[in-house]
PDB file of C-alpha atoms in Angstrom:
ATOM      1  CA  MET A   1      27.610 -22.606 111.141  1.00  0.00           C
ATOM      2  CA  GLN A   2      25.521 -23.272 113.534  1.00  0.00           C
ATOM      3  CA  ILE A   3      23.630 -22.601 111.012  1.00  0.00           C
ATOM      4  CA  ARG A   4      20.137 -21.096 112.957  1.00  0.00           C
ATOM      5  CA  ASN A   5      22.492 -18.179 114.527  1.00  0.00           C
ATOM      6  CA  ALA A   6      24.173 -17.224 111.380  1.00  0.00           C
ATOM      7  CA  LEU A   7      24.218 -13.821 109.594  1.00  0.00           C
ATOM      8  CA  PRO A   8      23.573 -14.057 106.254  1.00  0.00           C
ATOM      9  CA  THR A   9      25.660 -11.915 103.755  1.00  0.00           C
ATOM     10  CA  ALA A  10      22.932 -11.067 100.743  1.00  0.00           C
ATOM     11  CA  ALA A  11      26.654 -26.408  86.827  1.00  0.00           C
ATOM     12  CA  THR A  12      25.625 -28.770  88.353  1.00  0.00           C
ATOM     13  CA  ALA A  13      26.816 -33.012  88.061  1.00  0.00           C
ATOM     14  CA  ARG A  14      28.577 -32.686  84.609  1.00  0.00           C
ATOM     15  CA  THR A  15      26.934 -35.800  82.372  1.00  0.00           C
ATOM     16  CA  ALA A  16      28.026 -38.965  80.515  1.00  0.00           C
ATOM     17  CA  ALA A  17      26.717 -37.268  77.261  1.00  0.00           C
ATOM     18  CA  ALA A  18      27.981 -33.306  78.084  1.00  0.00           C
ATOM     19  CA  ALA A  19      31.137 -34.725  79.219  1.00  0.00           C
ATOM     20  CA  THR A  20      32.557 -34.390  75.356  1.00  0.00           C
ATOM     21  CA  VAL A  21      34.132 -31.573  74.832  1.00  0.00           C
ATOM     22  CA  THR A  22      35.048 -30.453  71.097  1.00  0.00           C
ATOM     23  CA  ALA A  23      37.006 -28.438  69.259  1.00  0.00           C
ATOM     24  CA  PRO A  24      34.475 -25.632  67.339  1.00  0.00           C
ATOM     25  CA  PRO A  25      35.364 -24.107  63.832  1.00  0.00           C
ATOM     26  CA  ALA A  26      37.718 -21.625  63.400  1.00  0.00           C
ATOM     27  CA  GLY A  27      37.111 -18.860  62.921  1.00  0.00           C
ATOM     28  CA  LEU A  28      35.361 -17.080  66.090  1.00  0.00           C
ATOM     29  CA  GLU A  29      36.723 -13.386  67.475  1.00  0.00           C
ATOM     30  CA  PHE A  30      36.642 -11.192  70.353  1.00  0.00           C
ATOM     31  CA  GLY A  31      32.554  -9.873  70.186  1.00  0.00           C
ATOM     32  CA  ASN A  32      31.613 -12.705  68.574  1.00  0.00           C
ATOM     33  CA  ARG A  33      28.691 -15.558  70.600  1.00  0.00           C
ATOM     34  CA  GLY A  34      26.811 -18.108  70.103  1.00  0.00           C
ATOM     35  CA  PRO A  35      26.544 -21.915  70.427  1.00  0.00           C
ATOM     36  CA  GLN A  36      30.170 -22.385  69.017  1.00  0.00           C
ATOM     37  CA  VAL A  37      31.449 -19.416  70.965  1.00  0.00           C
ATOM     38  CA  LYS A  38      30.090 -21.107  74.009  1.00  0.00           C
ATOM     39  CA  GLN A  39      31.265 -24.377  72.361  1.00  0.00           C
ATOM     40  CA  LEU A  40      34.889 -22.788  72.449  1.00  0.00           C
ATOM     41  CA  GLN A  41      34.434 -21.974  76.095  1.00  0.00           C
ATOM     42  CA  ASP A  42      34.112 -25.049  76.830  1.00  0.00           C
ATOM     43  CA  ALA A  43      36.511 -26.387  76.168  1.00  0.00           C
ATOM     44  CA  LEU A  44      39.178 -23.740  76.963  1.00  0.00           C
ATOM     45  CA  VAL A  45      36.948 -24.949  80.499  1.00  0.00           C
ATOM     46  CA  LYS A  46      38.268 -28.665  80.264  1.00  0.00           C
ATOM     47  CA  LEU A  47      42.113 -27.918  80.015  1.00  0.00           C
ATOM     48  CA  GLY A  48      41.545 -25.616  82.674  1.00  0.00           C
ATOM     49  CA  TYR A  49      42.468 -22.319  80.782  1.00  0.00           C
ATOM     50  CA  MET A  50      38.601 -21.177  81.563  1.00  0.00           C
ATOM     51  CA  THR A  51      36.544 -21.247  84.606  1.00  0.00           C
ATOM     52  CA  LYS A  52      32.967 -22.362  84.410  1.00  0.00           C
ATOM     53  CA  ALA A  53      32.297 -18.777  87.018  1.00  0.00           C
ATOM     54  CA  GLN A  54      33.485 -17.334  83.817  1.00  0.00           C
ATOM     55  CA  VAL A  55      31.540 -18.719  81.672  1.00  0.00           C
ATOM     56  CA  ALA A  56      28.363 -18.946  83.327  1.00  0.00           C
ATOM     57  CA  THR A  57      27.064 -14.857  82.819  1.00  0.00           C
ATOM     58  CA  GLY A  58      26.428 -15.393  79.557  1.00  0.00           C
ATOM     59  CA  PRO A  59      25.453 -17.351  76.124  1.00  0.00           C
ATOM     60  CA  GLY A  60      28.486 -17.630  74.366  1.00  0.00           C
ATOM     61  CA  ILE A  61      29.985 -14.289  74.673  1.00  0.00           C
ATOM     62  CA  PHE A  62      33.764 -13.792  73.121  1.00  0.00           C
ATOM     63  CA  GLY A  63      34.349 -11.166  75.474  1.00  0.00           C
ATOM     64  CA  GLU A  64      37.772 -10.297  77.529  1.00  0.00           C
ATOM     65  CA  LYS A  65      38.312 -13.247  79.364  1.00  0.00           C
ATOM     66  CA  THR A  66      37.394 -15.868  76.378  1.00  0.00           C
ATOM     67  CA  LYS A  67      39.808 -13.522  74.629  1.00  0.00           C
ATOM     68  CA  ALA A  68      42.788 -13.530  77.541  1.00  0.00           C
ATOM     69  CA  ALA A  69      42.026 -17.135  77.638  1.00  0.00           C
ATOM     70  CA  VAL A  70      42.685 -18.041  73.610  1.00  0.00           C
ATOM     71  CA  THR A  71      46.070 -16.006  73.927  1.00  0.00           C
ATOM     72  CA  LYS A  72      47.747 -18.092  77.305  1.00  0.00           C
ATOM     73  CA  PHE A  73      46.392 -21.002  75.048  1.00  0.00           C
ATOM     74  CA  GLN A  74      48.526 -19.851  72.179  1.00  0.00           C
ATOM     75  CA  ALA A  75      51.405 -18.935  74.229  1.00  0.00           C
ATOM     76  CA  ASP A  76      51.354 -22.190  76.001  1.00  0.00           C
ATOM     77  CA  HIS A  77      50.986 -24.069  72.215  1.00  0.00           C
ATOM     78  CA  LYS A  78      53.915 -21.615  70.081  1.00  0.00           C
ATOM     79  CA  LEU A  79      51.560 -20.312  68.735  1.00  0.00           C
ATOM     80  CA  PRO A  80      51.403 -16.235  67.864  1.00  0.00           C
ATOM     81  CA  THR A  81      49.239 -14.584  70.724  1.00  0.00           C
ATOM     82  CA  THR A  82      46.580 -12.556  68.769  1.00  0.00           C
ATOM     83  CA  GLY A  83      43.664 -14.191  70.945  1.00  0.00           C
ATOM     84  CA  TYR A  84      41.517 -14.832  67.632  1.00  0.00           C
ATOM     85  CA  TYR A  85      40.750 -18.449  66.492  1.00  0.00           C
ATOM     86  CA  GLY A  86      42.055 -19.415  63.581  1.00  0.00           C
ATOM     87  CA  ASP A  87      43.129 -22.353  62.124  1.00  0.00           C
ATOM     88  CA  LEU A  88      46.044 -23.188  63.598  1.00  0.00           C
ATOM     89  CA  THR A  89      44.210 -22.568  67.329  1.00  0.00           C
ATOM     90  CA  HIS A  90      41.738 -25.111  66.440  1.00  0.00           C
ATOM     91  CA  ALA A  91      44.061 -27.530  65.256  1.00  0.00           C
ATOM     92  CA  ALA A  92      45.989 -26.827  68.723  1.00  0.00           C
ATOM     93  CA  LEU A  93      42.763 -27.172  70.544  1.00  0.00           C
ATOM     94  CA  LYS A  94      41.774 -30.515  68.856  1.00  0.00           C
ATOM     95  CA  LYS A  95      44.586 -32.768  69.893  1.00  0.00           C
ATOM     96  CA  ALA A  96      45.271 -30.752  72.991  1.00  0.00           C
ATOM     97  CA  LEU A  97      41.376 -32.273  74.017  1.00  0.00           C
ATOM     98  CA  GLY A  98      42.185 -35.615  72.295  1.00  0.00           C
ATOM     99  CA  ALA A  99      45.387 -35.852  75.036  1.00  0.00           C
ATOM    100  CA  ASP A 100      43.083 -34.562  77.552  1.00  0.00           C
ATOM    101  CA  SER A 101      40.123 -37.317  77.080  1.00  0.00           C
ATOM    102  CA  LYS A 102      41.908 -40.537  78.547  1.00  0.00           C
ATOM    103  CA  PRO A 103      40.563 -42.142  81.579  1.00  0.00           C
ATOM    104  CA  PRO A 104      40.971 -40.709  84.961  1.00  0.00           C
ATOM    105  CA  LYS A 105      44.537 -40.992  86.640  1.00  0.00           C
ATOM    106  CA  PRO A 106      44.410 -43.412  89.911  1.00  0.00           C
ATOM    107  CA  GLY A 107      43.561 -41.143  92.845  1.00  0.00           C
ATOM    108  CA  THR A 108      41.009 -38.183  90.830  1.00  0.00           C
ATOM    109  CA  PHE A 109      37.558 -37.806  92.117  1.00  0.00           C
ATOM    110  CA  THR A 110      34.241 -38.930  90.521  1.00  0.00           C
ATOM    111  CA  LYS A 111      31.460 -35.913  91.673  1.00  0.00           C
ATOM    112  CA  PRO A 112      29.530 -38.209  94.213  1.00  0.00           C
ATOM    113  CA  PRO A 113      25.964 -38.910  94.203  1.00  0.00           C
ATOM    114  CA  VAL A 114      23.932 -36.535  94.817  1.00  0.00           C
ATOM    115  CA  VAL A 115      20.351 -35.245  96.277  1.00  0.00           C
ATOM    116  CA  ASN A 116      18.890 -31.885  95.058  1.00  0.00           C
ATOM    117  CA  ALA A 117      16.676 -30.282  97.523  1.00  0.00           C
ATOM    118  CA  PRO A 118      17.028 -26.298  96.222  1.00  0.00           C
ATOM    119  CA  SER A 119      16.931 -23.455  98.480  1.00  0.00           C
ATOM    120  CA  PRO A 120      16.324 -19.849  96.781  1.00  0.00           C
ATOM    121  CA  ASN A 121      18.530 -18.518  99.941  1.00  0.00           C
ATOM    122  CA  SER A 122      21.744 -17.865  97.368  1.00  0.00           C
ATOM    123  CA  ASN A 123      22.745 -15.185  94.828  1.00  0.00           C
ATOM    124  CA  SER A 124      24.819 -14.676  91.523  1.00  0.00           C
ATOM    125  CA  ARG A 125      28.356 -15.195  92.933  1.00  0.00           C
ATOM    126  CA  GLY A 126      29.200 -11.707  90.450  1.00  0.00           C
ATOM    127  CA  GLY A 127      31.709 -13.421  87.294  1.00  0.00           C
ATOM    128  CA  ALA A 128      34.222 -14.586  90.904  1.00  0.00           C
ATOM    129  CA  ASP A 129      36.614 -17.605  90.482  1.00  0.00           C
ATOM    130  CA  ILE A 130      35.603 -20.367  93.335  1.00  0.00           C
ATOM    131  CA  ASP A 131      38.744 -20.598  95.145  1.00  0.00           C
ATOM    132  CA  THR A 132      37.636 -21.881  98.819  1.00  0.00           C
ATOM    133  CA  ILE A 133      36.035 -24.997 100.766  1.00  0.00           C
ATOM    134  CA  VAL A 134      34.167 -24.112 103.754  1.00  0.00           C
ATOM    135  CA  LEU A 135      32.709 -27.078 105.944  1.00  0.00           C
ATOM    136  CA  HIS A 136      30.695 -25.953 108.472  1.00  0.00           C
ATOM    137  CA  HIS A 137      28.416 -28.209 111.349  1.00  0.00           C
ATOM    138  CA  THR A 138      25.088 -27.709 111.655  1.00  0.00           C
ATOM    139  CA  GLY A 139      24.499 -27.576 115.422  1.00  0.00           C
ATOM    140  CA  SER A 140      22.963 -29.924 115.809  1.00  0.00           C
ATOM    141  CA  ASN A 141      21.750 -33.682 115.014  1.00  0.00           C
ATOM    142  CA  ASN A 142      18.793 -33.515 113.450  1.00  0.00           C
ATOM    143  CA  GLY A 143      18.921 -33.206 109.582  1.00  0.00           C
ATOM    144  CA  ALA A 144      15.270 -32.768 108.507  1.00  0.00           C
ATOM    145  CA  GLY A 145      15.443 -30.246 110.218  1.00  0.00           C
ATOM    146  CA  ASP A 146      18.513 -28.251 109.046  1.00  0.00           C
ATOM    147  CA  LEU A 147      17.629 -29.222 105.694  1.00  0.00           C
ATOM    148  CA  ALA A 148      13.963 -27.690 106.560  1.00  0.00           C
ATOM    149  CA  TRP A 149      15.699 -24.417 108.004  1.00  0.00           C
ATOM    150  CA  MET A 150      18.147 -23.908 104.885  1.00  0.00           C
ATOM    151  CA  ARG A 151      15.644 -24.252 102.673  1.00  0.00           C
ATOM    152  CA  ASN A 152      13.437 -21.369 104.283  1.00  0.00           C
ATOM    153  CA  PRO A 153      13.243 -18.503 102.479  1.00  0.00           C
ATOM    154  CA  GLN A 154      12.850 -16.518 105.793  1.00  0.00           C
ATOM    155  CA  SER A 155      15.739 -18.892 107.409  1.00  0.00           C
ATOM    156  CA  GLN A 156      17.796 -16.458 104.658  1.00  0.00           C
ATOM    157  CA  VAL A 157      21.374 -19.162 105.452  1.00  0.00           C
ATOM    158  CA  SER A 158      21.729 -21.943 102.725  1.00  0.00           C
ATOM    159  CA  ALA A 159      24.387 -23.985 102.182  1.00  0.00           C
ATOM    160  CA  HIS A 160      25.702 -25.677  98.709  1.00  0.00           C
ATOM    161  CA  TYR A 161      25.976 -29.027 100.642  1.00  0.00           C
ATOM    162  CA  MET A 162      24.633 -30.717 103.733  1.00  0.00           C
ATOM    163  CA  LEU A 163      25.915 -33.658 105.293  1.00  0.00           C
ATOM    164  CA  ASP A 164      23.578 -36.284 106.318  1.00  0.00           C
ATOM    165  CA  ARG A 165      24.152 -38.316 109.891  1.00  0.00           C
ATOM    166  CA  ASP A 166      24.206 -41.005 106.924  1.00  0.00           C
ATOM    167  CA  GLY A 167      26.770 -39.962 104.438  1.00  0.00           C
ATOM    168  CA  LYS A 168      23.812 -39.251 101.915  1.00  0.00           C
ATOM    169  CA  ILE A 169      24.606 -35.757 100.838  1.00  0.00           C
ATOM    170  CA  TYR A 170      21.901 -33.213  99.513  1.00  0.00           C
ATOM    171  CA  GLN A 171      22.455 -30.063  97.508  1.00  0.00           C
ATOM    172  CA  LEU A 172      20.987 -26.553  97.989  1.00  0.00           C
ATOM    173  CA  VAL A 173      22.845 -24.632  95.871  1.00  0.00           C
ATOM    174  CA  GLY A 174      23.934 -24.933  92.701  1.00  0.00           C
ATOM    175  CA  ASP A 175      27.923 -24.097  92.622  1.00  0.00           C
ATOM    176  CA  GLU A 176      27.882 -21.881  89.996  1.00  0.00           C
ATOM    177  CA  LYS A 177      25.636 -19.941  92.299  1.00  0.00           C
ATOM    178  CA  ARG A 178      26.623 -17.606  95.836  1.00  0.00           C
ATOM    179  CA  ALA A 179      24.691 -19.543  99.516  1.00  0.00           C
ATOM    180  CA  TRP A 180      24.630 -17.577 102.235  1.00  0.00           C
ATOM    181  CA  HIS A 181      26.869 -19.614 105.013  1.00  0.00           C
ATOM    182  CA  ALA A 182      29.680 -17.816 105.365  1.00  0.00           C
ATOM    183  CA  GLY A 183      28.360 -15.011 106.930  1.00  0.00           C
ATOM    184  CA  LYS A 184      31.538 -11.717 107.298  1.00  0.00           C
ATOM    185  CA  GLY A 185      33.989 -13.274 106.542  1.00  0.00           C
ATOM    186  CA  GLU A 186      38.099 -13.010 105.891  1.00  0.00           C
ATOM    187  CA  LEU A 187      40.912 -15.693 104.243  1.00  0.00           C
ATOM    188  CA  HIS A 188      44.440 -15.997 105.120  1.00  0.00           C
ATOM    189  CA  GLY A 189      43.916 -12.304 107.268  1.00  0.00           C
ATOM    190  CA  VAL A 190      42.591 -10.451 103.854  1.00  0.00           C
ATOM    191  CA  PRO A 191      38.459  -8.466 104.379  1.00  0.00           C
ATOM    192  CA  THR A 192      36.627 -10.906 101.417  1.00  0.00           C
ATOM    193  CA  ASP A 193      33.266 -11.888 100.651  1.00  0.00           C
ATOM    194  CA  VAL A 194      34.081 -15.434 101.384  1.00  0.00           C
ATOM    195  CA  ASN A 195      30.215 -16.330  99.866  1.00  0.00           C
ATOM    196  CA  GLY A 196      31.508 -14.233  96.673  1.00  0.00           C
ATOM    197  CA  ARG A 197      33.934 -16.963  96.140  1.00  0.00           C
ATOM    198  CA  SER A 198      33.709 -20.061  98.018  1.00  0.00           C
ATOM    199  CA  ILE A 199      31.242 -23.902  98.012  1.00  0.00           C
ATOM    200  CA  GLY A 200      29.904 -24.191 102.003  1.00  0.00           C
ATOM    201  CA  ILE A 201      30.055 -27.619 103.221  1.00  0.00           C
ATOM    202  CA  GLU A 202      27.213 -28.400 106.677  1.00  0.00           C
ATOM    203  CA  ILE A 203      27.983 -31.354 108.302  1.00  0.00           C
ATOM    204  CA  VAL A 204      24.598 -32.696 110.190  1.00  0.00           C
ATOM    205  CA  ASN A 205      26.177 -32.525 113.607  1.00  0.00           C
ATOM    206  CA  ASP A 206      25.307 -30.453 117.257  1.00  0.00           C
ATOM    207  CA  GLY A 207      28.344 -29.571 117.580  1.00  0.00           C
ATOM    208  CA  SER A 208      29.075 -30.612 120.757  1.00  0.00           C
ATOM    209  CA  GLY A 209      32.475 -31.062 120.722  1.00  0.00           C
ATOM    210  CA  LYS A 210      31.732 -34.597 122.256  1.00  0.00           C
ATOM    211  CA  THR A 211      29.489 -36.388 119.576  1.00  0.00           C
ATOM    212  CA  PRO A 212      31.291 -37.662 117.021  1.00  0.00           C
ATOM    213  CA  PHE A 213      31.506 -36.953 113.192  1.00  0.00           C
ATOM    214  CA  THR A 214      30.180 -40.597 111.725  1.00  0.00           C
ATOM    215  CA  ASP A 215      32.899 -43.015 109.520  1.00  0.00           C
ATOM    216  CA  ALA A 216      29.711 -42.660 106.449  1.00  0.00           C
ATOM    217  CA  GLN A 217      30.125 -38.669 106.770  1.00  0.00           C
ATOM    218  CA  TYR A 218      33.427 -38.423 106.689  1.00  0.00           C
ATOM    219  CA  LYS A 219      33.565 -41.173 103.300  1.00  0.00           C
ATOM    220  CA  SER A 220      31.172 -39.014 101.506  1.00  0.00           C
ATOM    221  CA  LEU A 221      32.606 -36.148 102.937  1.00  0.00           C
ATOM    222  CA  THR A 222      36.148 -37.437 101.614  1.00  0.00           C
ATOM    223  CA  GLN A 223      35.003 -37.736  97.485  1.00  0.00           C
ATOM    224  CA  LEU A 224      32.821 -33.842  97.249  1.00  0.00           C
ATOM    225  CA  VAL A 225      35.812 -32.082  98.873  1.00  0.00           C
ATOM    226  CA  GLY A 226      38.287 -34.453  97.043  1.00  0.00           C
ATOM    227  CA  TYR A 227      36.276 -33.840  93.078  1.00  0.00           C
ATOM    228  CA  LEU A 228      35.400 -29.602  94.845  1.00  0.00           C
ATOM    229  CA  LYS A 229      38.738 -29.256  94.993  1.00  0.00           C
ATOM    230  CA  GLN A 230      40.441 -30.749  92.154  1.00  0.00           C
ATOM    231  CA  GLU A 231      37.206 -29.374  90.215  1.00  0.00           C
ATOM    232  CA  TYR A 232      38.083 -26.298  90.561  1.00  0.00           C
ATOM    233  CA  LYS A 233      41.996 -25.965  91.313  1.00  0.00           C
ATOM    234  CA  VAL A 234      41.029 -25.511  95.291  1.00  0.00           C
ATOM    235  CA  PRO A 235      44.793 -25.071  97.294  1.00  0.00           C
ATOM    236  CA  ALA A 236      44.689 -27.381 100.118  1.00  0.00           C
ATOM    237  CA  ASN A 237      45.056 -24.713 102.517  1.00  0.00           C
ATOM    238  CA  ASN A 238      41.870 -23.448 101.449  1.00  0.00           C
ATOM    239  CA  ILE A 239      40.090 -25.834 102.675  1.00  0.00           C
ATOM    240  CA  LEU A 240      39.414 -24.165 105.800  1.00  0.00           C
ATOM    241  CA  GLY A 241      36.690 -24.497 107.896  1.00  0.00           C
ATOM    242  CA  HIS A 242      33.942 -21.716 109.528  1.00  0.00           C
ATOM    243  CA  LYS A 243      35.507 -20.518 112.853  1.00  0.00           C
ATOM    244  CA  ASP A 244      38.863 -20.131 110.694  1.00  0.00           C
ATOM    245  CA  VAL A 245      37.283 -17.309 108.033  1.00  0.00           C
ATOM    246  CA  ALA A 246      35.131 -15.755 110.466  1.00  0.00           C
ATOM    247  CA  VAL A 247      35.391 -12.469 111.929  1.00  0.00           C
ATOM    248  CA  PRO A 248      35.574 -11.030 114.497  1.00  0.00           C
ATOM    249  CA  LYS A 249      38.069 -14.463 115.636  1.00  0.00           C
ATOM    250  CA  GLY A 250      35.990 -16.682 118.293  1.00  0.00           C
ATOM    251  CA  ARG A 251      32.781 -15.222 115.967  1.00  0.00           C
ATOM    252  CA  LYS A 252      32.222 -19.012 115.633  1.00  0.00           C
ATOM    253  CA  SER A 253      33.503 -22.387 116.044  1.00  0.00           C
ATOM    254  CA  ASP A 254      32.767 -24.810 113.334  1.00  0.00           C
ATOM    255  CA  PRO A 255      33.003 -27.957 112.078  1.00  0.00           C
ATOM    256  CA  ALA A 256      33.544 -28.891 116.532  1.00  0.00           C
ATOM    257  CA  GLU A 257      36.758 -29.326 117.977  1.00  0.00           C
ATOM    258  CA  ASN A 258      36.504 -33.223 117.901  1.00  0.00           C
ATOM    259  CA  PHE A 259      36.565 -32.671 113.649  1.00  0.00           C
ATOM    260  CA  ASP A 260      39.029 -35.186 112.303  1.00  0.00           C
ATOM    261  CA  TRP A 261      41.729 -32.615 109.707  1.00  0.00           C
ATOM    262  CA  ASN A 262      43.852 -35.056 109.709  1.00  0.00           C
ATOM    263  CA  ARG A 263      41.604 -37.786 108.696  1.00  0.00           C
ATOM    264  CA  LEU A 264      40.040 -35.622 105.249  1.00  0.00           C
ATOM    265  CA  ARG A 265      43.562 -34.894 104.799  1.00  0.00           C
ATOM    266  CA  ALA A 266      45.029 -38.040 103.833  1.00  0.00           C
ATOM    267  CA  GLY A 267      42.042 -39.071 101.799  1.00  0.00           C
ATOM    268  CA  LEU A 268      42.664 -36.329  99.395  1.00  0.00           C
TER     269      LEU A 268
END
């Protein structure tokens, strides 16, 4: 988006220590809450049965979504589908986590280094899953100015990430929060709250179609989008430009026409 004309519509990197996820003791069921439930949820997130957005709403609450995830895990492992986390489910979860702890396969992505530059311009996703990535150009070549604008409460605009001309990545809003980057929109022709389900990435570029996007930007963008696509299981056809989701059609033009989509996709 050209951030000065955007319309407002209303975790964090995994550390090496946090990457170690283990199965909690057996005996958890619907209605339980506390650190052992959170441990179970973290394990289910790691194995792909829950999303981070689903478990970010409370401190370890065994609710309907957790029960559904346990039931799905049980079905996949040919266990009684009770939704109760008992001894058999504990043993299967422990085994699955052991298998999942193998070194990453070649071609997998880790989160690139980011500079934290928090913006107040965000709100809750309301439990919505992340399934879309939206790319923008900022509308100027002044990264410092663009960053300051998105961090200004009066601007009422933001993005999750901004890529400067030198490839440096700034994170303004946590992935789990709803940044204000897309305005009124649709996804593949269906009206939707794009901000509520997407990650927004601003690329510092004036949007003229004549100013090249830099090699450093393409390199950082490929790593960042690759990581986000992998982390949130974003379908390839949901990696889009602002112009693809904005309504009415033609309201936005970013990223500019000289952005090389083929170069990005070839690296993912």
